[in-house]
Amino acid sequence: MRLNSPQINLITRACMKASRSLIRDFGEIENLQVSTKGPGDFVSSADKRTEKILIDELQKAHPDYGIVSEEAGIINKSNKVNRWIIDPIDGTMNFLNGIPQFAISIGYEENNEIKCGVIFNPIMNEMFCAEKGNGAYLNNSRIRVSNKKNFGDALIVTGGPKGISKIKDKIFSEYVNVSKNVSNVRKLGSAALDMAYVACGRFDGYWQRELNYWDVAAGIIIIKEAGGFVDFFEEDTKYPLKKNVLATNSNIHKELGDLINKKDIE
Ligand code: 2AM
Ligand code: CA
């Protein structure tokens, strides 16, 4: 990895440390799936264990920084200048089912702008990271978005709707719309990895509604530094942590955006 700012070093170290217990926990899932209690409670405790290791490591270096994290909520709320945005396990449903498509995702924000981010899939040992102005990397190699220009050939990834969604029909109709116009649409179940995969050219584009900021914070800088575009649409100022995201290799941004019923991207 060629990035070596103090923030990136800190995040990657925290990820490596947390991933050791996460890998152990993932190994337990198989046993729990056959038990009568099922793995549900275990997963939420794995989430909390991972989160605690990450937060402890980050706080050791910067006790005053703000933190927005999926389980712990908001810490040091008054610090809006320096914030960590943490998702300890993105792709929880996959984790719960023994599918190795999940990741730790951590973004670092200064004055509301993401400066660097890391997305780490500990099972595949794939660490995606980026730092503003210094490019995006997968492990030790520089990554770039795909070069595909023909929308009809594009491979797109999406996710949702979640079980409690009130706009399932809208989300399904977008899925149909997009599917009819591209080569194929995939759903892999981890928003953070979906974005990382756009950044390294495995997918040409991604969109998803009803996400939380911690699902996508690290992905924003990784895609941008890999040469892609990221937009949030239909933002609700009352809920700044709720996000609808459109992210592409840049070439197909308008075409994918036009097929989504978004109201505010031109
Ligand atoms: P999670 O695994 O951390 O919950 C799956 O489509 C993607 O959407 C995952 O990144 C998942 O994050 C995210 N997501 C956010 N809220 C969700 C919810 N209530 N149900 C399912 N997935 C959700
Ligand atoms: Ca998540």
CSV table of C-alpha atoms and ligand atoms in Angstrom, one decimal:
chain,number,residue,atom,x,y,z
A,1,MET,CA,0.0,0.0,0.0
A,2,ARG,CA,1.5,3.3,-1.0
A,3,LEU,CA,-0.8,5.5,1.1
A,4,ASN,CA,0.8,6.4,4.4
A,5,SER,CA,-0.9,9.4,6.0
A,6,PRO,CA,-1.3,9.1,9.8
A,7,GLN,CA,-5.1,8.7,9.4
A,8,ILE,CA,-4.8,5.8,6.8
A,9,ASN,CA,-2.2,4.1,8.9
A,10,LEU,CA,-4.5,4.3,12.0
A,11,ILE,CA,-7.6,3.0,10.2
A,12,THR,CA,-5.8,0.1,8.5
A,13,ARG,CA,-4.2,-0.9,11.8
A,14,ALA,CA,-7.6,-0.8,13.5
A,15,CYS,CA,-9.1,-2.9,10.7
A,16,MET,CA,-6.4,-5.5,10.9
A,17,LYS,CA,-6.8,-5.8,14.7
A,18,ALA,CA,-10.6,-6.0,14.6
A,19,SER,CA,-10.6,-8.4,11.7
A,20,ARG,CA,-8.8,-11.1,13.8
A,21,SER,CA,-11.8,-11.5,16.1
A,22,LEU,CA,-14.2,-11.0,13.2
A,23,ILE,CA,-12.7,-13.9,11.3
A,24,ARG,CA,-12.9,-16.1,14.4
A,25,ASP,CA,-16.6,-15.1,14.8
A,26,PHE,CA,-17.3,-15.9,11.2
A,27,GLY,CA,-15.9,-19.3,11.8
A,28,GLU,CA,-18.4,-19.9,14.5
A,29,ILE,CA,-21.4,-19.1,12.3
A,30,GLU,CA,-21.5,-22.5,10.7
A,31,ASN,CA,-21.9,-24.2,14.2
A,32,LEU,CA,-24.6,-21.7,15.2
A,33,GLN,CA,-26.6,-22.1,12.1
A,34,VAL,CA,-27.5,-25.7,13.1
A,35,SER,CA,-28.3,-24.7,16.7
A,36,THR,CA,-31.9,-24.1,17.7
A,37,LYS,CA,-31.2,-20.6,18.9
A,38,GLY,CA,-29.8,-19.6,15.5
A,39,PRO,CA,-27.0,-17.1,14.9
A,40,GLY,CA,-29.0,-13.8,15.2
A,41,ASP,CA,-27.9,-12.7,18.7
A,42,PHE,CA,-24.4,-13.9,18.0
A,43,VAL,CA,-24.2,-11.7,15.0
A,44,SER,CA,-25.2,-8.6,16.9
A,45,SER,CA,-22.6,-9.3,19.5
A,46,ALA,CA,-20.0,-9.9,16.8
A,47,ASP,CA,-21.0,-6.5,15.4
A,48,LYS,CA,-20.5,-4.9,18.8
A,49,ARG,CA,-17.2,-6.7,19.5
A,50,THR,CA,-15.8,-5.5,16.2
A,51,GLU,CA,-17.0,-2.0,16.7
A,52,LYS,CA,-15.5,-1.8,20.2
A,53,ILE,CA,-12.0,-2.8,18.9
A,54,LEU,CA,-12.3,-0.2,16.1
A,55,ILE,CA,-13.4,2.6,18.4
A,56,ASP,CA,-10.9,1.8,21.1
A,57,GLU,CA,-8.0,1.9,18.6
A,58,LEU,CA,-9.2,5.1,16.9
A,59,GLN,CA,-9.8,6.8,20.3
A,60,LYS,CA,-6.4,5.8,21.6
A,61,ALA,CA,-4.9,8.1,19.0
A,62,HIS,CA,-7.6,10.8,19.0
A,63,PRO,CA,-9.9,10.8,22.0
A,64,ASP,CA,-11.6,14.0,21.0
A,65,TYR,CA,-12.6,13.1,17.4
A,66,GLY,CA,-16.3,12.7,16.6
A,67,ILE,CA,-17.5,9.2,15.7
A,68,VAL,CA,-20.6,8.1,13.9
A,69,SER,CA,-21.0,4.3,14.1
A,70,GLU,CA,-23.8,1.9,13.3
A,71,GLU,CA,-24.1,0.3,16.8
A,72,ALA,CA,-22.7,2.9,19.1
A,73,GLY,CA,-24.4,5.9,17.5
A,74,ILE,CA,-22.7,9.4,17.7
A,75,ILE,CA,-19.8,10.0,20.1
A,76,ASN,CA,-18.2,13.4,20.8
A,77,LYS,CA,-21.1,15.0,19.0
A,78,SER,CA,-19.7,18.5,19.3
A,79,ASN,CA,-16.6,17.7,17.2
A,80,LYS,CA,-17.8,18.2,13.7
A,81,VAL,CA,-14.4,19.0,12.3
A,82,ASN,CA,-12.8,15.5,12.6
A,83,ARG,CA,-15.1,12.5,12.5
A,84,TRP,CA,-14.7,8.8,11.9
A,85,ILE,CA,-17.7,7.1,10.1
A,86,ILE,CA,-17.7,3.4,11.0
A,87,ASP,CA,-19.7,0.4,9.9
A,88,PRO,CA,-18.2,-2.6,11.8
A,89,ILE,CA,-19.8,-5.2,9.6
A,90,ASP,CA,-21.4,-4.1,6.3
A,91,GLY,CA,-23.2,-7.0,4.8
A,92,THR,CA,-24.6,-8.4,8.1
A,93,MET,CA,-27.1,-10.6,6.4
A,94,ASN,CA,-24.3,-12.3,4.4
A,95,PHE,CA,-22.2,-12.7,7.6
A,96,LEU,CA,-25.2,-14.3,9.3
A,97,ASN,CA,-25.6,-16.8,6.5
A,98,GLY,CA,-22.0,-17.7,6.3
A,99,ILE,CA,-21.4,-15.9,3.0
A,100,PRO,CA,-18.0,-14.2,2.9
A,101,GLN,CA,-19.2,-11.0,1.3
A,102,PHE,CA,-19.0,-8.5,4.1
A,103,ALA,CA,-16.5,-5.8,5.2
A,104,ILE,CA,-15.4,-3.3,7.8
A,105,SER,CA,-15.9,0.2,6.4
A,106,ILE,CA,-14.3,3.3,7.9
A,107,GLY,CA,-14.3,6.8,6.5
A,108,TYR,CA,-12.5,9.8,7.9
A,109,GLU,CA,-14.1,13.2,7.5
A,110,GLU,CA,-12.8,16.7,8.0
A,111,ASN,CA,-15.2,19.6,8.0
A,112,ASN,CA,-17.9,17.4,6.5
A,113,GLU,CA,-15.7,16.2,3.6
A,114,ILE,CA,-14.5,12.6,3.4
A,115,LYS,CA,-10.7,12.7,3.2
A,116,CYS,CA,-9.8,9.0,3.4
A,117,GLY,CA,-11.5,5.6,3.7
A,118,VAL,CA,-10.8,1.9,4.0
A,119,ILE,CA,-13.1,-1.0,3.2
A,120,PHE,CA,-11.7,-4.4,4.3
A,121,ASN,CA,-13.1,-7.8,3.5
A,122,PRO,CA,-11.1,-9.9,6.0
A,123,ILE,CA,-12.1,-13.3,4.5
A,124,MET,CA,-10.9,-12.4,1.0
A,125,ASN,CA,-8.1,-10.4,2.5
A,126,GLU,CA,-9.0,-7.5,0.2
A,127,MET,CA,-8.3,-4.0,1.6
A,128,PHE,CA,-9.5,-1.1,-0.5
A,129,CYS,CA,-8.3,2.3,0.5
A,130,ALA,CA,-8.0,5.9,-0.7
A,131,GLU,CA,-6.9,9.2,0.4
A,132,LYS,CA,-7.9,12.6,-1.2
A,133,GLY,CA,-5.4,13.5,-3.9
A,134,ASN,CA,-3.4,10.3,-3.6
A,135,GLY,CA,-5.4,7.7,-5.5
A,136,ALA,CA,-7.2,4.5,-4.6
A,137,TYR,CA,-5.7,1.1,-3.9
A,138,LEU,CA,-6.6,-2.6,-3.5
A,139,ASN,CA,-3.9,-4.0,-1.3
A,140,ASN,CA,-0.7,-2.8,-2.9
A,141,SER,CA,-2.1,-2.0,-6.4
A,142,ARG,CA,-3.5,1.2,-7.7
A,143,ILE,CA,-7.1,0.8,-8.9
A,144,ARG,CA,-9.3,2.6,-11.4
A,145,VAL,CA,-12.9,2.4,-12.4
A,146,SER,CA,-13.8,0.6,-15.6
A,147,ASN,CA,-13.4,2.2,-19.0
A,148,LYS,CA,-16.8,0.9,-20.3
A,149,LYS,CA,-18.7,3.5,-22.3
A,150,ASN,CA,-21.5,1.5,-23.8
A,151,PHE,CA,-24.3,1.5,-21.3
A,152,GLY,CA,-25.9,-1.6,-22.9
A,153,ASP,CA,-22.8,-3.6,-22.0
A,154,ALA,CA,-22.6,-2.4,-18.4
A,155,LEU,CA,-22.6,-4.7,-15.4
A,156,ILE,CA,-24.5,-2.9,-12.6
A,157,VAL,CA,-24.8,-3.7,-8.9
A,158,THR,CA,-27.6,-2.6,-6.5
A,159,GLY,CA,-29.2,-3.6,-3.2
A,160,GLY,CA,-32.4,-3.4,-1.2
A,161,PRO,CA,-35.2,-3.0,-0.6
A,162,LYS,CA,-34.9,-3.7,3.0
A,163,GLY,CA,-37.7,-5.6,4.7
A,164,ILE,CA,-39.3,-2.5,6.3
A,165,SER,CA,-39.1,-0.4,3.2
A,166,LYS,CA,-42.2,1.6,2.3
A,167,ILE,CA,-41.1,2.1,-1.3
A,168,LYS,CA,-40.5,-1.5,-2.3
A,169,ASP,CA,-42.5,-1.1,-5.6
A,170,LYS,CA,-40.5,1.9,-6.6
A,171,ILE,CA,-37.3,0.1,-5.9
A,172,PHE,CA,-38.4,-3.0,-7.9
A,173,SER,CA,-39.5,-0.9,-10.8
A,174,GLU,CA,-36.1,0.8,-10.9
A,175,TYR,CA,-34.5,-2.7,-10.9
A,176,VAL,CA,-36.7,-3.8,-13.9
A,177,ASN,CA,-36.0,-0.5,-15.7
A,178,VAL,CA,-32.2,-0.8,-15.3
A,179,SER,CA,-32.1,-4.5,-16.0
A,180,LYS,CA,-33.8,-4.0,-19.4
A,181,ASN,CA,-31.1,-1.5,-20.4
A,182,VAL,CA,-27.8,-3.0,-19.3
A,183,SER,CA,-26.0,-6.3,-19.6
A,184,ASN,CA,-27.0,-7.4,-16.1
A,185,VAL,CA,-27.7,-6.3,-12.6
A,186,ARG,CA,-26.3,-8.0,-9.5
A,187,LYS,CA,-27.2,-7.9,-5.8
A,188,LEU,CA,-24.3,-9.0,-3.5
A,189,GLY,CA,-25.5,-7.6,-0.2
A,190,SER,CA,-22.8,-5.2,1.0
A,191,ALA,CA,-23.1,-1.6,0.0
A,192,ALA,CA,-19.5,-0.9,1.0
A,193,LEU,CA,-18.1,-3.7,-1.1
A,194,ASP,CA,-20.5,-2.8,-4.0
A,195,MET,CA,-18.8,0.6,-4.0
A,196,ALA,CA,-15.3,-0.8,-3.7
A,197,TYR,CA,-16.1,-3.1,-6.7
A,198,VAL,CA,-17.1,-0.1,-8.8
A,199,ALA,CA,-13.8,1.6,-7.8
A,200,CYS,CA,-11.7,-1.3,-9.1
A,201,GLY,CA,-13.7,-1.8,-12.3
A,202,ARG,CA,-15.5,-5.1,-11.4
A,203,PHE,CA,-18.8,-3.3,-11.8
A,204,ASP,CA,-19.5,-0.3,-14.0
A,205,GLY,CA,-22.1,1.3,-11.8
A,206,TYR,CA,-24.1,1.1,-8.6
A,207,TRP,CA,-27.2,2.6,-7.2
A,208,GLN,CA,-29.2,2.0,-4.0
A,209,ARG,CA,-31.8,3.8,-1.9
A,210,GLU,CA,-32.4,3.9,1.8
A,211,LEU,CA,-28.8,3.5,2.9
A,212,ASN,CA,-27.1,4.9,6.0
A,213,TYR,CA,-24.1,7.2,5.8
A,214,TRP,CA,-21.8,4.6,7.4
A,215,ASP,CA,-22.6,2.1,4.6
A,216,VAL,CA,-21.1,4.4,2.0
A,217,ALA,CA,-18.8,7.0,3.6
A,218,ALA,CA,-15.5,5.1,2.8
A,219,GLY,CA,-16.8,4.2,-0.6
A,220,ILE,CA,-17.2,7.8,-1.6
A,221,ILE,CA,-13.5,8.7,-1.5
A,222,ILE,CA,-12.4,5.3,-2.9
A,223,ILE,CA,-14.6,5.7,-6.0
A,224,LYS,CA,-13.7,9.3,-6.5
A,225,GLU,CA,-10.0,8.6,-6.2
A,226,ALA,CA,-10.4,5.7,-8.6
A,227,GLY,CA,-11.8,8.2,-11.2
A,228,GLY,CA,-15.5,7.6,-10.7
A,229,PHE,CA,-18.5,9.8,-9.9
A,230,VAL,CA,-20.6,9.6,-6.7
A,231,ASP,CA,-23.9,11.4,-6.2
A,232,PHE,CA,-26.5,11.5,-3.5
A,233,PHE,CA,-30.0,12.1,-4.6
A,234,GLU,CA,-33.3,13.0,-3.0
A,235,GLU,CA,-31.6,14.1,0.2
A,236,ASP,CA,-33.8,14.8,3.2
A,237,THR,CA,-32.3,17.6,5.3
A,238,LYS,CA,-34.2,16.2,8.4
A,239,TYR,CA,-32.2,12.9,8.1
A,240,PRO,CA,-28.7,13.8,7.1
A,241,LEU,CA,-27.5,10.2,7.7
A,242,LYS,CA,-29.9,8.7,5.3
A,243,LYS,CA,-28.6,8.3,1.8
A,244,ASN,CA,-29.7,7.4,-1.7
A,245,VAL,CA,-26.6,6.8,-3.8
A,246,LEU,CA,-25.6,6.7,-7.5
A,247,ALA,CA,-22.0,5.8,-8.2
A,248,THR,CA,-20.4,5.0,-11.6
A,249,ASN,CA,-17.3,4.8,-13.7
A,250,SER,CA,-18.3,8.4,-14.8
A,251,ASN,CA,-19.0,7.3,-18.5
A,252,ILE,CA,-22.4,5.8,-17.8
A,253,HIS,CA,-23.4,8.2,-15.0
A,254,LYS,CA,-26.1,10.1,-16.9
A,255,GLU,CA,-27.7,7.0,-18.4
A,256,LEU,CA,-27.9,5.1,-15.1
A,257,GLY,CA,-29.2,8.3,-13.4
A,258,ASP,CA,-31.9,8.8,-16.0
A,259,LEU,CA,-33.3,5.3,-15.4
A,260,ILE,CA,-33.7,5.9,-11.7
A,261,ASN,CA,-36.7,7.9,-10.7
A,262,LYS,CA,-34.6,10.4,-8.8
A,263,LYS,CA,-35.9,13.9,-8.7
A,264,ASP,CA,-32.8,16.0,-8.3
A,265,ILE,CA,-29.8,14.9,-10.4
A,266,GLU,CA,-29.4,16.4,-13.9
B,1,2AM,P1,-25.7,-3.7,6.9
B,1,2AM,O1,-25.3,-5.1,6.4
B,1,2AM,O2,-24.6,-3.0,7.7
B,1,2AM,O3,-27.0,-3.7,7.5
B,1,2AM,C1,-27.6,-4.5,1.7
B,1,2AM,O4,-28.4,-4.2,0.6
B,1,2AM,C2,-26.9,-3.3,2.1
B,1,2AM,O5,-27.8,-2.3,2.6
B,1,2AM,C3,-25.9,-3.6,3.2
B,1,2AM,O6,-24.8,-2.7,3.0
B,1,2AM,C4,-26.7,-3.2,4.5
B,1,2AM,O7,-25.8,-2.8,5.6
B,1,2AM,C5,-27.4,-2.0,4.0
B,1,2AM,N1,-28.6,-1.8,4.8
B,1,2AM,C6,-28.8,-0.7,5.6
B,1,2AM,N2,-29.9,-0.8,6.3
B,1,2AM,C7,-30.4,-2.0,6.0
B,1,2AM,C8,-31.6,-2.7,6.5
B,1,2AM,N3,-32.4,-2.2,7.4
B,1,2AM,N4,-31.8,-4.0,6.0
B,1,2AM,C9,-31.0,-4.5,5.1
B,1,2AM,N5,-29.9,-3.9,4.7
B,1,2AM,C10,-29.6,-2.6,5.1
B,2,CA,CA,-23.9,-1.3,6.6
